């Protein structure tokens, strides 16, 4: 790090290479009574089996279906900003898997699908958006959770200025091994390794492994207030910031309507949120913030500017339904 500017090598084919759960999103608006009736934990992400996923899907009214997954949303955001992105995730050669791949390629994200038709079906995430714009997710991981080291493309990983790994994928030992392998490949090529914690419930399940990964392999950590407090088991956010400055080279922490905080061992930079006329759906806000921030890092921007780019990208996605931008983010930045 040179001052407050992050330097990256300029021989990369991609700005960012993402690894995560390849899912198809099913998004529906519903009243709070739907949350109560189906015993959902509002604002959380729960993993469900096939039967539960089908039961919730049939109970929904009208819904929008589109390819999703947290890291995939982020890669689409990078492409929308004008960056070069690639994505590694596992789908099955079924209808939803084909849709997933087509959606990424259509927006300029390189994607190599894995899996065969007779394997576990492509994963999907049922997202219920309540009138307060909060999103409650119930995820059937399907084939996406089966990603292992053999599914990785080392050449692609080594060709990205930044590697971005999605915490949601961290449940299986095979995926943890894949993360470690990918980080070593990226560092071996002189690249930057980033991780998003994804969800405080996810952190609760894997706190020790996350801490070890952050200490050993992660150069840039993404999260929100609840996730960072959970990661370091502190009483307050300020105490968590102190721990971040001790253990992490660089972190970008979103703070809701207040914006974000960029943390280094030497400094804490506050970045205000971009104004939004009306918050419609917070799905994808953190994903798109990460897209803007890493686009800035890949292009050598100062950290405060990286945070501003993240805020611009997040403000666009929360102004409409769905986790991906509806306008080219590069036009908003320009």
Tab-separated table of C-alpha atoms in Angstrom:
chain	number	residue	atom	x	y	z
A	1	UNK	CA	0.000	0.000	0.000
A	2	UNK	CA	1.414	3.385	-1.038
A	3	UNK	CA	-0.123	6.081	1.150
A	4	UNK	CA	-3.853	5.635	0.725
A	5	UNK	CA	-3.524	4.228	-2.792
A	6	UNK	CA	-3.553	0.510	-3.482
A	7	UNK	CA	-1.265	-0.580	-6.299
A	8	UNK	CA	-2.001	-3.600	-8.488
A	9	UNK	CA	-0.069	-5.149	-11.354
A	10	UNK	CA	-1.091	-4.062	-14.841
A	11	UNK	CA	-0.616	-7.358	-16.711
A	12	UNK	CA	-3.990	-8.799	-15.693
A	13	UNK	CA	-6.655	-10.082	-18.086
A	14	UNK	CA	-9.360	-9.385	-15.502
A	15	UNK	CA	-9.911	-6.716	-12.890
A	16	UNK	CA	-11.713	-9.114	-10.549
A	17	UNK	CA	-12.215	-12.896	-10.482
A	18	UNK	CA	-15.060	-14.019	-8.219
A	19	UNK	CA	-15.703	-17.407	-6.614
A	20	UNK	CA	-19.078	-18.139	-5.039
A	21	UNK	CA	-22.421	-19.880	-4.951
A	22	UNK	CA	-23.979	-19.962	-8.417
A	23	UNK	CA	-27.680	-19.498	-7.692
A	24	UNK	CA	-30.853	-18.401	-9.451
A	25	UNK	CA	-32.770	-15.769	-7.455
A	26	UNK	CA	-36.545	-15.940	-7.029
A	27	UNK	CA	-37.630	-12.530	-5.693
A	28	UNK	CA	-41.112	-11.760	-4.407
A	29	UNK	CA	-42.690	-8.931	-2.390
A	30	UNK	CA	-44.812	-10.081	0.540
A	31	UNK	CA	-46.307	-8.640	3.743
A	32	UNK	CA	-44.779	-9.230	7.162
A	33	UNK	CA	-47.522	-11.778	7.785
A	34	UNK	CA	-45.839	-14.065	5.221
A	35	UNK	CA	-42.685	-14.036	7.359
A	36	UNK	CA	-44.671	-15.001	10.463
A	37	UNK	CA	-46.854	-17.585	8.734
A	38	UNK	CA	-43.863	-19.484	7.342
A	39	UNK	CA	-41.678	-19.112	10.445
A	40	UNK	CA	-38.939	-17.183	8.683
A	41	UNK	CA	-36.228	-15.159	10.428
A	42	UNK	CA	-36.645	-11.674	9.035
A	43	UNK	CA	-33.503	-10.232	7.477
A	44	UNK	CA	-31.557	-13.493	7.718
A	45	UNK	CA	-30.319	-16.058	5.241
A	46	UNK	CA	-31.403	-19.637	6.012
A	47	UNK	CA	-30.224	-22.733	4.200
A	48	UNK	CA	-33.115	-25.035	3.258
A	49	UNK	CA	-33.473	-28.469	1.726
A	50	UNK	CA	-35.301	-29.275	-1.491
A	51	UNK	CA	-38.695	-29.869	0.141
A	52	UNK	CA	-38.616	-26.590	2.092
A	53	UNK	CA	-37.501	-24.669	-1.006
A	54	UNK	CA	-40.373	-26.086	-3.050
A	55	UNK	CA	-42.892	-25.366	-0.258
A	56	UNK	CA	-41.866	-21.722	-0.014
A	57	UNK	CA	-41.738	-21.336	-3.784
A	58	UNK	CA	-45.308	-22.619	-4.175
A	59	UNK	CA	-46.533	-20.280	-1.401
A	60	UNK	CA	-45.220	-17.153	-3.120
A	61	UNK	CA	-47.320	-14.966	-5.357
A	62	UNK	CA	-45.769	-13.417	-8.433
A	63	UNK	CA	-41.983	-13.477	-8.490
A	64	UNK	CA	-39.049	-12.349	-10.587
A	65	UNK	CA	-36.535	-15.058	-11.496
A	66	UNK	CA	-32.972	-14.180	-12.481
A	67	UNK	CA	-29.485	-15.531	-12.064
A	68	UNK	CA	-27.969	-14.450	-8.777
A	69	UNK	CA	-25.599	-15.433	-6.037
A	70	UNK	CA	-23.681	-12.844	-4.054
A	71	UNK	CA	-20.308	-12.991	-5.805
A	72	UNK	CA	-21.966	-13.297	-9.214
A	73	UNK	CA	-23.904	-10.099	-8.488
A	74	UNK	CA	-20.623	-8.421	-7.614
A	75	UNK	CA	-18.990	-9.527	-10.862
A	76	UNK	CA	-21.939	-8.150	-12.834
A	77	UNK	CA	-21.453	-4.874	-10.991
A	78	UNK	CA	-17.768	-4.778	-11.944
A	79	UNK	CA	-18.710	-5.334	-15.589
A	80	UNK	CA	-21.396	-2.642	-15.399
A	81	UNK	CA	-18.758	-0.183	-14.212
A	82	UNK	CA	-16.662	-0.980	-17.258
A	83	UNK	CA	-14.352	-3.492	-15.598
A	84	UNK	CA	-13.319	-6.948	-16.743
A	85	UNK	CA	-14.718	-9.731	-14.581
A	86	UNK	CA	-14.706	-13.518	-14.483
A	87	UNK	CA	-16.717	-15.856	-12.290
A	88	UNK	CA	-16.147	-19.386	-11.004
A	89	UNK	CA	-19.196	-21.215	-9.626
A	90	UNK	CA	-20.813	-24.607	-9.990
A	91	UNK	CA	-24.120	-25.210	-11.751
A	92	UNK	CA	-25.681	-28.324	-13.232
A	93	UNK	CA	-26.313	-28.711	-16.946
A	94	UNK	CA	-30.048	-28.150	-16.462
A	95	UNK	CA	-32.423	-25.353	-17.472
A	96	UNK	CA	-31.552	-23.062	-14.557
A	97	UNK	CA	-27.848	-23.714	-15.030
A	98	UNK	CA	-28.049	-22.661	-18.662
A	99	UNK	CA	-29.987	-19.534	-17.699
A	100	UNK	CA	-27.378	-18.677	-15.086
A	101	UNK	CA	-24.502	-18.915	-17.533
A	102	UNK	CA	-26.331	-17.006	-20.247
A	103	UNK	CA	-27.104	-14.113	-17.887
A	104	UNK	CA	-23.444	-13.693	-16.926
A	105	UNK	CA	-22.125	-13.901	-20.460
A	106	UNK	CA	-24.777	-11.427	-21.633
A	107	UNK	CA	-23.349	-8.698	-19.391
A	108	UNK	CA	-19.736	-9.471	-20.223
A	109	UNK	CA	-18.678	-11.695	-17.316
A	110	UNK	CA	-16.604	-14.715	-18.322
A	111	UNK	CA	-18.080	-17.919	-16.903
A	112	UNK	CA	-17.188	-21.573	-17.257
A	113	UNK	CA	-19.989	-23.809	-15.945
A	114	UNK	CA	-19.407	-27.127	-14.238
A	115	UNK	CA	-21.503	-30.180	-13.449
A	116	UNK	CA	-23.526	-32.673	-15.450
A	117	UNK	CA	-27.239	-33.070	-16.107
A	118	UNK	CA	-27.693	-36.016	-13.748
A	119	UNK	CA	-26.061	-34.371	-10.736
A	120	UNK	CA	-27.681	-32.279	-8.003
A	121	UNK	CA	-29.870	-29.499	-9.508
A	122	UNK	CA	-28.685	-25.927	-9.881
A	123	UNK	CA	-29.149	-23.952	-6.666
A	124	UNK	CA	-31.721	-21.236	-6.141
A	125	UNK	CA	-32.407	-18.514	-3.541
A	126	UNK	CA	-35.949	-17.506	-2.571
A	127	UNK	CA	-35.927	-13.851	-1.497
A	128	UNK	CA	-38.925	-12.328	0.284
A	129	UNK	CA	-38.933	-8.520	0.307
A	130	UNK	CA	-41.177	-6.955	2.974
A	131	UNK	CA	-42.650	-3.409	2.830
A	132	UNK	CA	-39.715	-1.999	4.858
A	133	UNK	CA	-37.349	-3.072	2.012
A	134	UNK	CA	-35.762	-5.753	4.221
A	135	UNK	CA	-34.934	-9.022	2.447
A	136	UNK	CA	-35.263	-12.491	3.928
A	137	UNK	CA	-33.470	-15.249	2.038
A	138	UNK	CA	-34.060	-18.990	1.957
A	139	UNK	CA	-31.422	-20.731	-0.058
A	140	UNK	CA	-31.261	-24.185	-1.614
A	141	UNK	CA	-27.595	-24.444	-2.518
A	142	UNK	CA	-27.883	-27.437	-4.817
A	143	UNK	CA	-24.878	-27.969	-7.071
A	144	UNK	CA	-23.297	-24.655	-6.093
A	145	UNK	CA	-22.229	-25.950	-2.675
A	146	UNK	CA	-20.319	-28.857	-4.224
A	147	UNK	CA	-17.547	-26.687	-5.668
A	148	UNK	CA	-14.095	-28.097	-4.945
A	149	UNK	CA	-10.482	-27.513	-5.935
A	150	UNK	CA	-10.948	-29.443	-9.183
A	151	UNK	CA	-13.586	-26.927	-10.323
A	152	UNK	CA	-11.168	-24.006	-10.118
A	153	UNK	CA	-9.361	-22.522	-13.101
A	154	UNK	CA	-5.918	-21.552	-11.833
A	155	UNK	CA	-5.073	-19.630	-15.010
A	156	UNK	CA	-8.168	-17.443	-14.613
A	157	UNK	CA	-7.480	-16.856	-10.917
A	158	UNK	CA	-3.894	-15.855	-11.621
A	159	UNK	CA	-5.084	-13.469	-14.338
A	160	UNK	CA	-7.235	-11.260	-12.108
A	161	UNK	CA	-5.944	-8.183	-10.282
A	162	UNK	CA	-8.193	-9.136	-7.370
A	163	UNK	CA	-9.610	-12.459	-6.243
A	164	UNK	CA	-13.007	-12.119	-4.532
A	165	UNK	CA	-14.329	-15.014	-2.432
A	166	UNK	CA	-17.882	-15.316	-1.117
A	167	UNK	CA	-18.362	-16.321	2.522
A	168	UNK	CA	-21.688	-18.024	1.786
A	169	UNK	CA	-19.737	-20.797	0.024
A	170	UNK	CA	-17.734	-21.617	3.129
A	171	UNK	CA	-19.901	-24.370	4.621
A	172	UNK	CA	-18.155	-27.486	3.278
A	173	UNK	CA	-14.558	-28.557	3.871
A	174	UNK	CA	-14.084	-28.963	0.118
A	175	UNK	CA	-15.021	-25.320	-0.411
A	176	UNK	CA	-12.704	-24.175	2.374
A	177	UNK	CA	-9.873	-26.066	0.676
A	178	UNK	CA	-10.817	-24.417	-2.620
A	179	UNK	CA	-10.623	-20.960	-0.998
A	180	UNK	CA	-7.177	-21.690	0.417
A	181	UNK	CA	-5.985	-23.021	-2.935
A	182	UNK	CA	-7.380	-20.048	-4.854
A	183	UNK	CA	-5.762	-17.589	-2.423
A	184	UNK	CA	-2.388	-19.274	-2.801
A	185	UNK	CA	-2.659	-19.184	-6.599
A	186	UNK	CA	-3.601	-15.492	-6.535
A	187	UNK	CA	-0.804	-14.554	-4.158
A	188	UNK	CA	1.635	-16.630	-6.167
A	189	UNK	CA	0.789	-14.446	-9.160
A	190	UNK	CA	1.211	-11.255	-7.120
A	191	UNK	CA	-2.529	-10.573	-6.908
A	192	UNK	CA	-4.746	-9.209	-4.159
A	193	UNK	CA	-7.087	-11.560	-2.252
A	194	UNK	CA	-10.428	-10.358	-0.886
A	195	UNK	CA	-13.196	-12.033	1.109
A	196	UNK	CA	-16.762	-11.023	1.919
A	197	UNK	CA	-18.170	-12.352	5.184
A	198	UNK	CA	-21.655	-12.459	3.577
A	199	UNK	CA	-23.844	-12.861	6.677
A	200	UNK	CA	-23.508	-12.746	10.464
A	201	UNK	CA	-25.099	-16.213	10.723
A	202	UNK	CA	-22.423	-17.444	8.329
A	203	UNK	CA	-19.761	-15.884	10.544
A	204	UNK	CA	-21.264	-17.558	13.610
A	205	UNK	CA	-20.900	-20.953	11.924
A	206	UNK	CA	-17.317	-20.494	10.770
A	207	UNK	CA	-15.778	-17.847	13.027
A	208	UNK	CA	-12.492	-19.634	13.710
A	209	UNK	CA	-11.955	-20.587	10.075
A	210	UNK	CA	-12.793	-17.073	8.912
A	211	UNK	CA	-10.384	-15.535	11.415
A	212	UNK	CA	-7.622	-17.861	10.271
A	213	UNK	CA	-8.309	-17.123	6.617
A	214	UNK	CA	-8.333	-13.362	7.238
A	215	UNK	CA	-5.031	-13.554	9.126
A	216	UNK	CA	-3.303	-15.873	6.667
A	217	UNK	CA	-4.608	-15.062	3.207
A	218	UNK	CA	-6.938	-12.048	2.997
A	219	UNK	CA	-5.680	-8.627	1.904
A	220	UNK	CA	-9.109	-6.962	1.678
A	221	UNK	CA	-12.099	-7.842	3.868
A	222	UNK	CA	-15.725	-6.854	3.177
A	223	UNK	CA	-18.527	-6.995	5.725
A	224	UNK	CA	-21.148	-5.010	7.595
A	225	UNK	CA	-21.359	-3.916	11.220
A	226	UNK	CA	-23.101	-7.050	12.477
A	227	UNK	CA	-20.690	-9.368	10.675
A	228	UNK	CA	-17.573	-7.645	12.017
A	229	UNK	CA	-18.921	-7.611	15.577
A	230	UNK	CA	-19.680	-11.318	15.223
A	231	UNK	CA	-16.271	-12.087	13.714
A	232	UNK	CA	-14.375	-10.602	16.656
A	233	UNK	CA	-17.061	-11.287	19.308
A	234	UNK	CA	-17.031	-7.711	20.605
A	235	UNK	CA	-19.768	-5.803	22.378
A	236	UNK	CA	-19.627	-2.764	20.099
A	237	UNK	CA	-18.739	-1.849	16.537
A	238	UNK	CA	-15.976	0.486	17.747
A	239	UNK	CA	-14.325	-2.409	19.560
A	240	UNK	CA	-14.550	-4.496	16.378
A	241	UNK	CA	-12.812	-1.718	14.455
A	242	UNK	CA	-9.933	-1.884	16.930
A	243	UNK	CA	-9.607	-5.624	16.246
A	244	UNK	CA	-9.768	-5.037	12.487
A	245	UNK	CA	-6.879	-2.587	12.668
A	246	UNK	CA	-4.827	-5.217	14.491
A	247	UNK	CA	-5.572	-8.178	12.235
A	248	UNK	CA	-6.485	-6.891	8.766
A	249	UNK	CA	-4.507	-4.966	6.154
A	250	UNK	CA	-7.591	-3.374	4.597
A	251	UNK	CA	-11.323	-3.639	5.294
A	252	UNK	CA	-14.400	-1.964	3.823
A	253	UNK	CA	-17.338	-2.153	6.227
A	254	UNK	CA	-20.811	-0.968	5.238
A	255	UNK	CA	-22.812	0.870	7.887
A	256	UNK	CA	-26.287	1.015	6.339
A	257	UNK	CA	-27.734	4.456	5.700
A	258	UNK	CA	-24.601	6.048	7.171
A	259	UNK	CA	-22.422	4.737	4.329
A	260	UNK	CA	-19.243	2.802	5.009
A	261	UNK	CA	-15.994	2.770	6.944
A	262	UNK	CA	-12.648	1.942	5.369
A	263	UNK	CA	-10.198	0.531	7.895
A	264	UNK	CA	-6.420	0.150	7.666
A	265	UNK	CA	-3.866	-0.357	10.454
A	266	UNK	CA	-3.086	3.359	10.247
A	267	UNK	CA	-6.398	5.045	9.521
A	268	UNK	CA	-10.200	4.882	9.528
A	269	UNK	CA	-11.972	6.661	6.664
A	270	UNK	CA	-15.697	7.434	6.804
A	271	UNK	CA	-17.524	7.432	3.448
A	272	UNK	CA	-21.053	8.796	3.321
A	273	UNK	CA	-23.869	6.968	1.551
A	274	UNK	CA	-25.199	8.274	-1.751
A	275	UNK	CA	-28.693	9.750	-1.521
A	276	UNK	CA	-31.569	7.639	-2.831
A	277	UNK	CA	-35.045	8.967	-3.501
A	278	UNK	CA	-36.687	5.752	-2.304
A	279	UNK	CA	-35.250	2.507	-0.993
A	280	UNK	CA	-37.151	-0.289	-2.717
A	281	UNK	CA	-35.104	-3.432	-2.101
A	282	UNK	CA	-31.817	-3.790	-0.220
A	283	UNK	CA	-31.006	-7.097	-1.935
A	284	UNK	CA	-27.523	-6.867	-3.394
A	285	UNK	CA	-26.485	-3.633	-1.664
A	286	UNK	CA	-23.359	-5.150	-0.128
A	287	UNK	CA	-22.585	-7.060	-3.315
A	288	UNK	CA	-22.635	-3.923	-5.425
A	289	UNK	CA	-20.716	-1.905	-2.843
A	290	UNK	CA	-17.932	-4.480	-3.146
A	291	UNK	CA	-18.085	-4.195	-6.945
A	292	UNK	CA	-17.558	-0.440	-6.856
A	293	UNK	CA	-14.836	-0.636	-4.238
A	294	UNK	CA	-12.837	-3.295	-6.088
A	295	UNK	CA	-13.267	-1.509	-9.414
A	296	UNK	CA	-11.612	1.452	-7.762
A	297	UNK	CA	-8.828	-0.696	-6.293
A	298	UNK	CA	-8.175	-2.343	-9.669
A	299	UNK	CA	-7.783	1.067	-11.255
A	300	UNK	CA	-5.489	2.473	-8.565
A	301	UNK	CA	-7.982	4.883	-7.009
A	302	UNK	CA	-7.471	6.339	-3.507
A	303	UNK	CA	-9.365	4.477	-0.800
A	304	UNK	CA	-11.912	7.254	-0.243
A	305	UNK	CA	-12.727	7.202	-3.960
A	306	UNK	CA	-13.065	3.415	-3.854
A	307	UNK	CA	-15.628	3.853	-1.092
A	308	UNK	CA	-17.481	6.493	-3.091
A	309	UNK	CA	-17.673	4.161	-6.102
A	310	UNK	CA	-19.032	1.445	-3.830
A	311	UNK	CA	-21.688	3.805	-2.483
A	312	UNK	CA	-22.752	4.826	-5.994
A	313	UNK	CA	-23.144	1.201	-7.060
A	314	UNK	CA	-25.059	0.285	-3.895
A	315	UNK	CA	-27.394	3.277	-4.214
A	316	UNK	CA	-28.423	2.214	-7.702
A	317	UNK	CA	-29.272	-1.354	-6.772
A	318	UNK	CA	-31.387	-0.486	-3.707
A	319	UNK	CA	-33.571	1.839	-5.795
A	320	UNK	CA	-35.293	-1.065	-7.579
A	321	UNK	CA	-36.177	-4.745	-7.198
A	322	UNK	CA	-33.338	-7.160	-7.849
A	323	UNK	CA	-29.664	-7.539	-6.895
A	324	UNK	CA	-28.106	-6.268	-10.133
A	325	UNK	CA	-27.974	-2.814	-11.723
A	326	UNK	CA	-30.669	-1.813	-14.187
A	327	UNK	CA	-28.554	0.962	-15.701
A	328	UNK	CA	-24.895	0.939	-16.687
A	329	UNK	CA	-23.061	1.949	-13.526
A	330	UNK	CA	-20.295	3.507	-15.585
A	331	UNK	CA	-22.741	6.227	-16.659
A	332	UNK	CA	-23.433	7.133	-13.024
A	333	UNK	CA	-19.717	7.305	-12.240
A	334	UNK	CA	-18.961	9.415	-15.307
